[in-house]
Amino acid sequence: MDFFTGPDTRAAQAAVEVCTEFAEPWLRNHSLRAYSWAVAYGTSAGITDYDDELLYVAALLHDLALTPFFDSHRMPFEEAGGRLAKVFAAGAGWDAARRERLNEVIVLHMRDDVPAAQDAESHLLQIAVSADVSGRRLELFTPEFTGELLGRYPRLGFAEKFLERAEDQAVRKPECAAAELMRGGWLERIRSNALDLG
């Protein structure tokens, strides 16, 4: 299975175009890696009953509200990003229920772990993003896969650039999930991520 190529749909292609236009290269690569981590983990864990297009679009759009174009000064970035993704999905012709699922997956990527049996797409994105951001559960992935992934989508100084955005969110929105994570040692986990130490 190709872990590095998303579904060949108009919505998936549009999500890449939107992410490429509005996210800086380091953030775009994070989004592309998130999908690959998710699919690779799903395959190894036997989680195959999920909506691949939904997962791909969620991965590509999940952090767009961290960009200057879409940052909300009041709303946590994952909630603003979920609503932004709903607008994108409406333009892609998705029905209301599917648009709401996209919003839910993006919001939940910053929440407590969701079991795969309850919500496969949210579970996969949570595993993927936590691996890429803070190195959590990297042992679930082979060195060969990790090396190829980083070769295709280099980190480009991801840790420090992401931390700058996360710290800004935490300062401006002290009740948001990013602020709670920062108080719980997220900064140290991100800076000690093995993906950035090699």
PDB file of C-alpha atoms in Angstrom:
ATOM      1  CA  MET A   1       0.000   0.000   0.000  1.00  0.00           C
ATOM      2  CA  ASP A   2       1.165   3.534  -0.796  1.00  0.00           C
ATOM      3  CA  PHE A   3       1.154   5.479   2.461  1.00  0.00           C
ATOM      4  CA  PHE A   4       2.247   8.719   0.805  1.00  0.00           C
ATOM      5  CA  THR A   5      -0.481   9.417  -1.746  1.00  0.00           C
ATOM      6  CA  GLY A   6      -3.954  10.485  -0.816  1.00  0.00           C
ATOM      7  CA  PRO A   7      -7.195   9.566  -2.546  1.00  0.00           C
ATOM      8  CA  ASP A   8      -7.682  10.686  -6.138  1.00  0.00           C
ATOM      9  CA  THR A   9     -10.770  12.840  -5.627  1.00  0.00           C
ATOM     10  CA  ARG A  10     -11.571  16.452  -6.411  1.00  0.00           C
ATOM     11  CA  ALA A  11     -11.949  17.302  -2.723  1.00  0.00           C
ATOM     12  CA  ALA A  12      -8.583  15.728  -1.879  1.00  0.00           C
ATOM     13  CA  GLN A  13      -6.845  17.585  -4.689  1.00  0.00           C
ATOM     14  CA  ALA A  14      -8.483  20.850  -3.632  1.00  0.00           C
ATOM     15  CA  ALA A  15      -7.378  20.288  -0.023  1.00  0.00           C
ATOM     16  CA  VAL A  16      -3.763  19.979  -1.184  1.00  0.00           C
ATOM     17  CA  GLU A  17      -4.104  23.177  -3.206  1.00  0.00           C
ATOM     18  CA  VAL A  18      -5.616  25.089  -0.268  1.00  0.00           C
ATOM     19  CA  CYS A  19      -3.006  23.774   2.181  1.00  0.00           C
ATOM     20  CA  THR A  20      -0.175  24.607  -0.218  1.00  0.00           C
ATOM     21  CA  GLU A  21      -1.496  28.130  -0.812  1.00  0.00           C
ATOM     22  CA  PHE A  22      -2.117  29.107   2.800  1.00  0.00           C
ATOM     23  CA  ALA A  23       0.196  26.992   4.979  1.00  0.00           C
ATOM     24  CA  GLU A  24       3.917  27.661   5.096  1.00  0.00           C
ATOM     25  CA  PRO A  25       6.027  24.759   3.736  1.00  0.00           C
ATOM     26  CA  TRP A  26       6.887  23.488   7.242  1.00  0.00           C
ATOM     27  CA  LEU A  27       3.188  23.370   8.162  1.00  0.00           C
ATOM     28  CA  ARG A  28       2.116  21.922   4.809  1.00  0.00           C
ATOM     29  CA  ASN A  29       4.653  19.118   5.198  1.00  0.00           C
ATOM     30  CA  HIS A  30       3.353  18.421   8.711  1.00  0.00           C
ATOM     31  CA  SER A  31      -0.149  18.058   7.302  1.00  0.00           C
ATOM     32  CA  LEU A  32       1.022  15.696   4.561  1.00  0.00           C
ATOM     33  CA  ARG A  33       3.024  13.665   7.078  1.00  0.00           C
ATOM     34  CA  ALA A  34      -0.040  13.473   9.330  1.00  0.00           C
ATOM     35  CA  TYR A  35      -1.986  11.620   6.658  1.00  0.00           C
ATOM     36  CA  SER A  36       0.892   9.236   6.002  1.00  0.00           C
ATOM     37  CA  TRP A  37       1.410   8.496   9.705  1.00  0.00           C
ATOM     38  CA  ALA A  38      -2.332   7.864  10.029  1.00  0.00           C
ATOM     39  CA  VAL A  39      -2.586   5.446   7.103  1.00  0.00           C
ATOM     40  CA  ALA A  40       0.574   3.576   8.052  1.00  0.00           C
ATOM     41  CA  TYR A  41      -0.631   3.175  11.633  1.00  0.00           C
ATOM     42  CA  GLY A  42      -4.088   2.126  10.485  1.00  0.00           C
ATOM     43  CA  THR A  43      -2.600  -0.564   8.272  1.00  0.00           C
ATOM     44  CA  SER A  44      -0.334  -1.962  10.985  1.00  0.00           C
ATOM     45  CA  ALA A  45      -3.103  -1.877  13.607  1.00  0.00           C
ATOM     46  CA  GLY A  46      -5.696  -3.445  11.319  1.00  0.00           C
ATOM     47  CA  ILE A  47      -7.852  -0.318  11.239  1.00  0.00           C
ATOM     48  CA  THR A  48      -9.139  -0.318   7.690  1.00  0.00           C
ATOM     49  CA  ASP A  49     -12.798   0.658   8.028  1.00  0.00           C
ATOM     50  CA  TYR A  50     -12.466   4.430   7.704  1.00  0.00           C
ATOM     51  CA  ASP A  51     -13.292   7.154   5.209  1.00  0.00           C
ATOM     52  CA  ASP A  52      -9.997   7.809   3.440  1.00  0.00           C
ATOM     53  CA  GLU A  53     -11.111  11.029   1.760  1.00  0.00           C
ATOM     54  CA  LEU A  54     -12.424  12.428   5.047  1.00  0.00           C
ATOM     55  CA  LEU A  55      -9.166  11.520   6.801  1.00  0.00           C
ATOM     56  CA  TYR A  56      -7.059  13.073   4.043  1.00  0.00           C
ATOM     57  CA  VAL A  57      -8.970  16.346   3.927  1.00  0.00           C
ATOM     58  CA  ALA A  58      -8.920  16.566   7.738  1.00  0.00           C
ATOM     59  CA  ALA A  59      -5.156  15.994   7.792  1.00  0.00           C
ATOM     60  CA  LEU A  60      -4.514  18.630   5.144  1.00  0.00           C
ATOM     61  CA  LEU A  61      -6.726  21.277   6.759  1.00  0.00           C
ATOM     62  CA  HIS A  62      -6.398  20.522  10.489  1.00  0.00           C
ATOM     63  CA  ASP A  63      -3.900  23.295  11.295  1.00  0.00           C
ATOM     64  CA  LEU A  64      -4.924  26.025   8.838  1.00  0.00           C
ATOM     65  CA  ALA A  65      -6.252  28.153  11.702  1.00  0.00           C
ATOM     66  CA  LEU A  66      -2.670  28.421  12.964  1.00  0.00           C
ATOM     67  CA  THR A  67      -1.844  30.523   9.897  1.00  0.00           C
ATOM     68  CA  PRO A  68      -2.145  34.321   9.854  1.00  0.00           C
ATOM     69  CA  PHE A  69      -4.855  34.055   7.197  1.00  0.00           C
ATOM     70  CA  PHE A  70      -7.294  32.107   9.370  1.00  0.00           C
ATOM     71  CA  ASP A  71      -6.234  32.653  12.979  1.00  0.00           C
ATOM     72  CA  SER A  72      -9.138  33.407  15.304  1.00  0.00           C
ATOM     73  CA  HIS A  73      -8.343  35.775  18.151  1.00  0.00           C
ATOM     74  CA  ARG A  74     -11.018  34.245  20.398  1.00  0.00           C
ATOM     75  CA  MET A  75     -11.649  30.658  19.323  1.00  0.00           C
ATOM     76  CA  PRO A  76      -9.182  27.782  19.878  1.00  0.00           C
ATOM     77  CA  PHE A  77      -7.395  27.065  16.625  1.00  0.00           C
ATOM     78  CA  GLU A  78      -8.794  23.544  16.256  1.00  0.00           C
ATOM     79  CA  GLU A  79     -12.352  24.857  16.580  1.00  0.00           C
ATOM     80  CA  ALA A  80     -11.726  27.671  14.123  1.00  0.00           C
ATOM     81  CA  GLY A  81     -10.043  25.173  11.814  1.00  0.00           C
ATOM     82  CA  GLY A  82     -12.980  22.797  12.016  1.00  0.00           C
ATOM     83  CA  ARG A  83     -15.379  25.537  11.007  1.00  0.00           C
ATOM     84  CA  LEU A  84     -13.085  26.641   8.201  1.00  0.00           C
ATOM     85  CA  ALA A  85     -12.987  23.049   6.957  1.00  0.00           C
ATOM     86  CA  LYS A  86     -16.800  22.964   6.956  1.00  0.00           C
ATOM     87  CA  VAL A  87     -16.797  25.940   4.589  1.00  0.00           C
ATOM     88  CA  PHE A  88     -14.285  24.145   2.364  1.00  0.00           C
ATOM     89  CA  ALA A  89     -16.405  20.981   2.418  1.00  0.00           C
ATOM     90  CA  ALA A  90     -19.554  22.895   1.511  1.00  0.00           C
ATOM     91  CA  GLY A  91     -17.724  24.191  -1.554  1.00  0.00           C
ATOM     92  CA  ALA A  92     -16.698  20.630  -2.346  1.00  0.00           C
ATOM     93  CA  GLY A  93     -20.360  19.589  -2.328  1.00  0.00           C
ATOM     94  CA  TRP A  94     -20.283  17.502   0.853  1.00  0.00           C
ATOM     95  CA  ASP A  95     -23.614  17.135   2.624  1.00  0.00           C
ATOM     96  CA  ALA A  96     -24.224  18.643   6.053  1.00  0.00           C
ATOM     97  CA  ALA A  97     -23.521  15.432   7.987  1.00  0.00           C
ATOM     98  CA  ARG A  98     -20.193  14.870   6.231  1.00  0.00           C
ATOM     99  CA  ARG A  99     -19.195  18.506   6.768  1.00  0.00           C
ATOM    100  CA  GLU A 100     -19.924  18.114  10.478  1.00  0.00           C
ATOM    101  CA  ARG A 101     -17.843  14.924  10.628  1.00  0.00           C
ATOM    102  CA  LEU A 102     -14.906  16.826   9.120  1.00  0.00           C
ATOM    103  CA  ASN A 103     -15.300  19.530  11.762  1.00  0.00           C
ATOM    104  CA  GLU A 104     -15.478  16.898  14.497  1.00  0.00           C
ATOM    105  CA  VAL A 105     -12.317  15.081  13.390  1.00  0.00           C
ATOM    106  CA  ILE A 106     -10.343  18.333  13.302  1.00  0.00           C
ATOM    107  CA  VAL A 107     -11.591  19.493  16.712  1.00  0.00           C
ATOM    108  CA  LEU A 108     -10.913  16.103  18.300  1.00  0.00           C
ATOM    109  CA  HIS A 109      -7.290  16.003  17.176  1.00  0.00           C
ATOM    110  CA  MET A 110      -6.570  18.293  20.151  1.00  0.00           C
ATOM    111  CA  ARG A 111      -8.707  16.377  22.653  1.00  0.00           C
ATOM    112  CA  ASP A 112      -8.289  13.200  24.717  1.00  0.00           C
ATOM    113  CA  ASP A 113      -7.686  10.004  22.792  1.00  0.00           C
ATOM    114  CA  VAL A 114     -10.683   8.607  20.943  1.00  0.00           C
ATOM    115  CA  PRO A 115     -10.861   4.793  20.565  1.00  0.00           C
ATOM    116  CA  ALA A 116     -10.729   3.491  17.010  1.00  0.00           C
ATOM    117  CA  ALA A 117     -13.950   1.542  17.507  1.00  0.00           C
ATOM    118  CA  GLN A 118     -15.739   4.774  18.387  1.00  0.00           C
ATOM    119  CA  ASP A 119     -14.311   7.039  15.672  1.00  0.00           C
ATOM    120  CA  ALA A 120     -11.645   5.634  13.369  1.00  0.00           C
ATOM    121  CA  GLU A 121     -10.803   8.873  11.538  1.00  0.00           C
ATOM    122  CA  SER A 122     -10.344  10.894  14.736  1.00  0.00           C
ATOM    123  CA  HIS A 123      -8.301   8.103  16.322  1.00  0.00           C
ATOM    124  CA  LEU A 124      -5.995   7.850  13.306  1.00  0.00           C
ATOM    125  CA  LEU A 125      -5.472  11.610  13.099  1.00  0.00           C
ATOM    126  CA  GLN A 126      -4.763  11.803  16.843  1.00  0.00           C
ATOM    127  CA  ILE A 127      -2.113   9.079  16.618  1.00  0.00           C
ATOM    128  CA  ALA A 128      -0.579  10.713  13.558  1.00  0.00           C
ATOM    129  CA  VAL A 129      -0.424  14.262  14.860  1.00  0.00           C
ATOM    130  CA  SER A 130       0.921  13.268  18.279  1.00  0.00           C
ATOM    131  CA  ALA A 131       3.680  11.234  16.615  1.00  0.00           C
ATOM    132  CA  ASP A 132       4.669  14.094  14.345  1.00  0.00           C
ATOM    133  CA  VAL A 133       4.430  16.899  16.891  1.00  0.00           C
ATOM    134  CA  SER A 134       5.767  15.356  20.091  1.00  0.00           C
ATOM    135  CA  GLY A 135       7.172  11.959  19.098  1.00  0.00           C
ATOM    136  CA  ARG A 136       4.483  10.004  20.952  1.00  0.00           C
ATOM    137  CA  ARG A 137       4.296   6.325  19.929  1.00  0.00           C
ATOM    138  CA  LEU A 138       7.013   6.590  17.286  1.00  0.00           C
ATOM    139  CA  GLU A 139       7.911   3.008  18.132  1.00  0.00           C
ATOM    140  CA  LEU A 140       4.766   1.961  16.271  1.00  0.00           C
ATOM    141  CA  PHE A 141       6.434   2.872  12.971  1.00  0.00           C
ATOM    142  CA  THR A 142       9.354   1.171  11.265  1.00  0.00           C
ATOM    143  CA  PRO A 143      12.587   3.121  10.806  1.00  0.00           C
ATOM    144  CA  GLU A 144      12.278   2.499   7.061  1.00  0.00           C
ATOM    145  CA  PHE A 145       8.843   4.105   6.885  1.00  0.00           C
ATOM    146  CA  THR A 146       9.894   7.019   9.083  1.00  0.00           C
ATOM    147  CA  GLY A 147      12.991   7.653   6.987  1.00  0.00           C
ATOM    148  CA  GLU A 148      11.061   7.627   3.732  1.00  0.00           C
ATOM    149  CA  LEU A 149       8.375   9.899   5.159  1.00  0.00           C
ATOM    150  CA  LEU A 150      10.898  12.483   6.342  1.00  0.00           C
ATOM    151  CA  GLY A 151      12.676  12.261   3.005  1.00  0.00           C
ATOM    152  CA  ARG A 152       9.484  13.019   1.113  1.00  0.00           C
ATOM    153  CA  TYR A 153       8.188  15.702   3.481  1.00  0.00           C
ATOM    154  CA  PRO A 154      11.134  17.226   5.403  1.00  0.00           C
ATOM    155  CA  ARG A 155      10.458  18.900   8.735  1.00  0.00           C
ATOM    156  CA  LEU A 156      11.974  22.262   7.716  1.00  0.00           C
ATOM    157  CA  GLY A 157      12.426  23.427  11.308  1.00  0.00           C
ATOM    158  CA  PHE A 158       8.936  22.290  12.281  1.00  0.00           C
ATOM    159  CA  ALA A 159       9.399  22.077  16.056  1.00  0.00           C
ATOM    160  CA  GLU A 160      10.431  25.654  16.777  1.00  0.00           C
ATOM    161  CA  LYS A 161       8.031  27.166  14.225  1.00  0.00           C
ATOM    162  CA  PHE A 162       5.126  25.134  15.543  1.00  0.00           C
ATOM    163  CA  LEU A 163       6.018  26.008  19.134  1.00  0.00           C
ATOM    164  CA  GLU A 164       5.980  29.689  18.276  1.00  0.00           C
ATOM    165  CA  ARG A 165       2.404  29.363  17.033  1.00  0.00           C
ATOM    166  CA  ALA A 166       1.334  27.116  19.929  1.00  0.00           C
ATOM    167  CA  GLU A 167       2.794  29.475  22.539  1.00  0.00           C
ATOM    168  CA  ASP A 168       1.016  32.390  20.901  1.00  0.00           C
ATOM    169  CA  GLN A 169      -2.280  30.487  21.049  1.00  0.00           C
ATOM    170  CA  ALA A 170      -1.695  29.646  24.707  1.00  0.00           C
ATOM    171  CA  VAL A 171      -0.968  33.257  25.677  1.00  0.00           C
ATOM    172  CA  ARG A 172      -3.945  34.722  23.837  1.00  0.00           C
ATOM    173  CA  LYS A 173      -6.391  31.921  24.708  1.00  0.00           C
ATOM    174  CA  PRO A 174      -5.402  30.628  28.166  1.00  0.00           C
ATOM    175  CA  GLU A 175      -8.405  28.275  28.395  1.00  0.00           C
ATOM    176  CA  CYS A 176      -7.714  26.499  25.083  1.00  0.00           C
ATOM    177  CA  ALA A 177      -6.346  22.977  24.622  1.00  0.00           C
ATOM    178  CA  ALA A 178      -2.971  24.297  23.429  1.00  0.00           C
ATOM    179  CA  ALA A 179      -2.587  26.275  26.659  1.00  0.00           C
ATOM    180  CA  GLU A 180      -3.456  23.232  28.739  1.00  0.00           C
ATOM    181  CA  LEU A 181      -0.910  21.147  26.852  1.00  0.00           C
ATOM    182  CA  MET A 182       1.756  23.811  27.301  1.00  0.00           C
ATOM    183  CA  ARG A 183       1.121  23.793  31.041  1.00  0.00           C
ATOM    184  CA  GLY A 184       1.487  20.014  30.963  1.00  0.00           C
ATOM    185  CA  GLY A 185       4.970  19.973  29.434  1.00  0.00           C
ATOM    186  CA  TRP A 186       4.154  20.019  25.715  1.00  0.00           C
ATOM    187  CA  LEU A 187       7.050  22.372  24.989  1.00  0.00           C
ATOM    188  CA  GLU A 188       9.592  19.927  26.386  1.00  0.00           C
ATOM    189  CA  ARG A 189       8.019  16.969  24.560  1.00  0.00           C
ATOM    190  CA  ILE A 190       8.060  18.813  21.251  1.00  0.00           C
ATOM    191  CA  ARG A 191      11.664  19.918  21.664  1.00  0.00           C
ATOM    192  CA  SER A 192      12.756  16.393  22.591  1.00  0.00           C
ATOM    193  CA  ASN A 193      10.906  14.706  19.693  1.00  0.00           C
ATOM    194  CA  ALA A 194      13.313  12.114  18.241  1.00  0.00           C
ATOM    195  CA  LEU A 195      12.270  13.190  14.731  1.00  0.00           C
ATOM    196  CA  ASP A 196      14.102  16.480  15.292  1.00  0.00           C
ATOM    197  CA  LEU A 197      17.112  15.120  17.157  1.00  0.00           C
ATOM    198  CA  GLY A 198      18.621  12.973  14.416  1.00  0.00           C
TER     199      GLY A 198
END
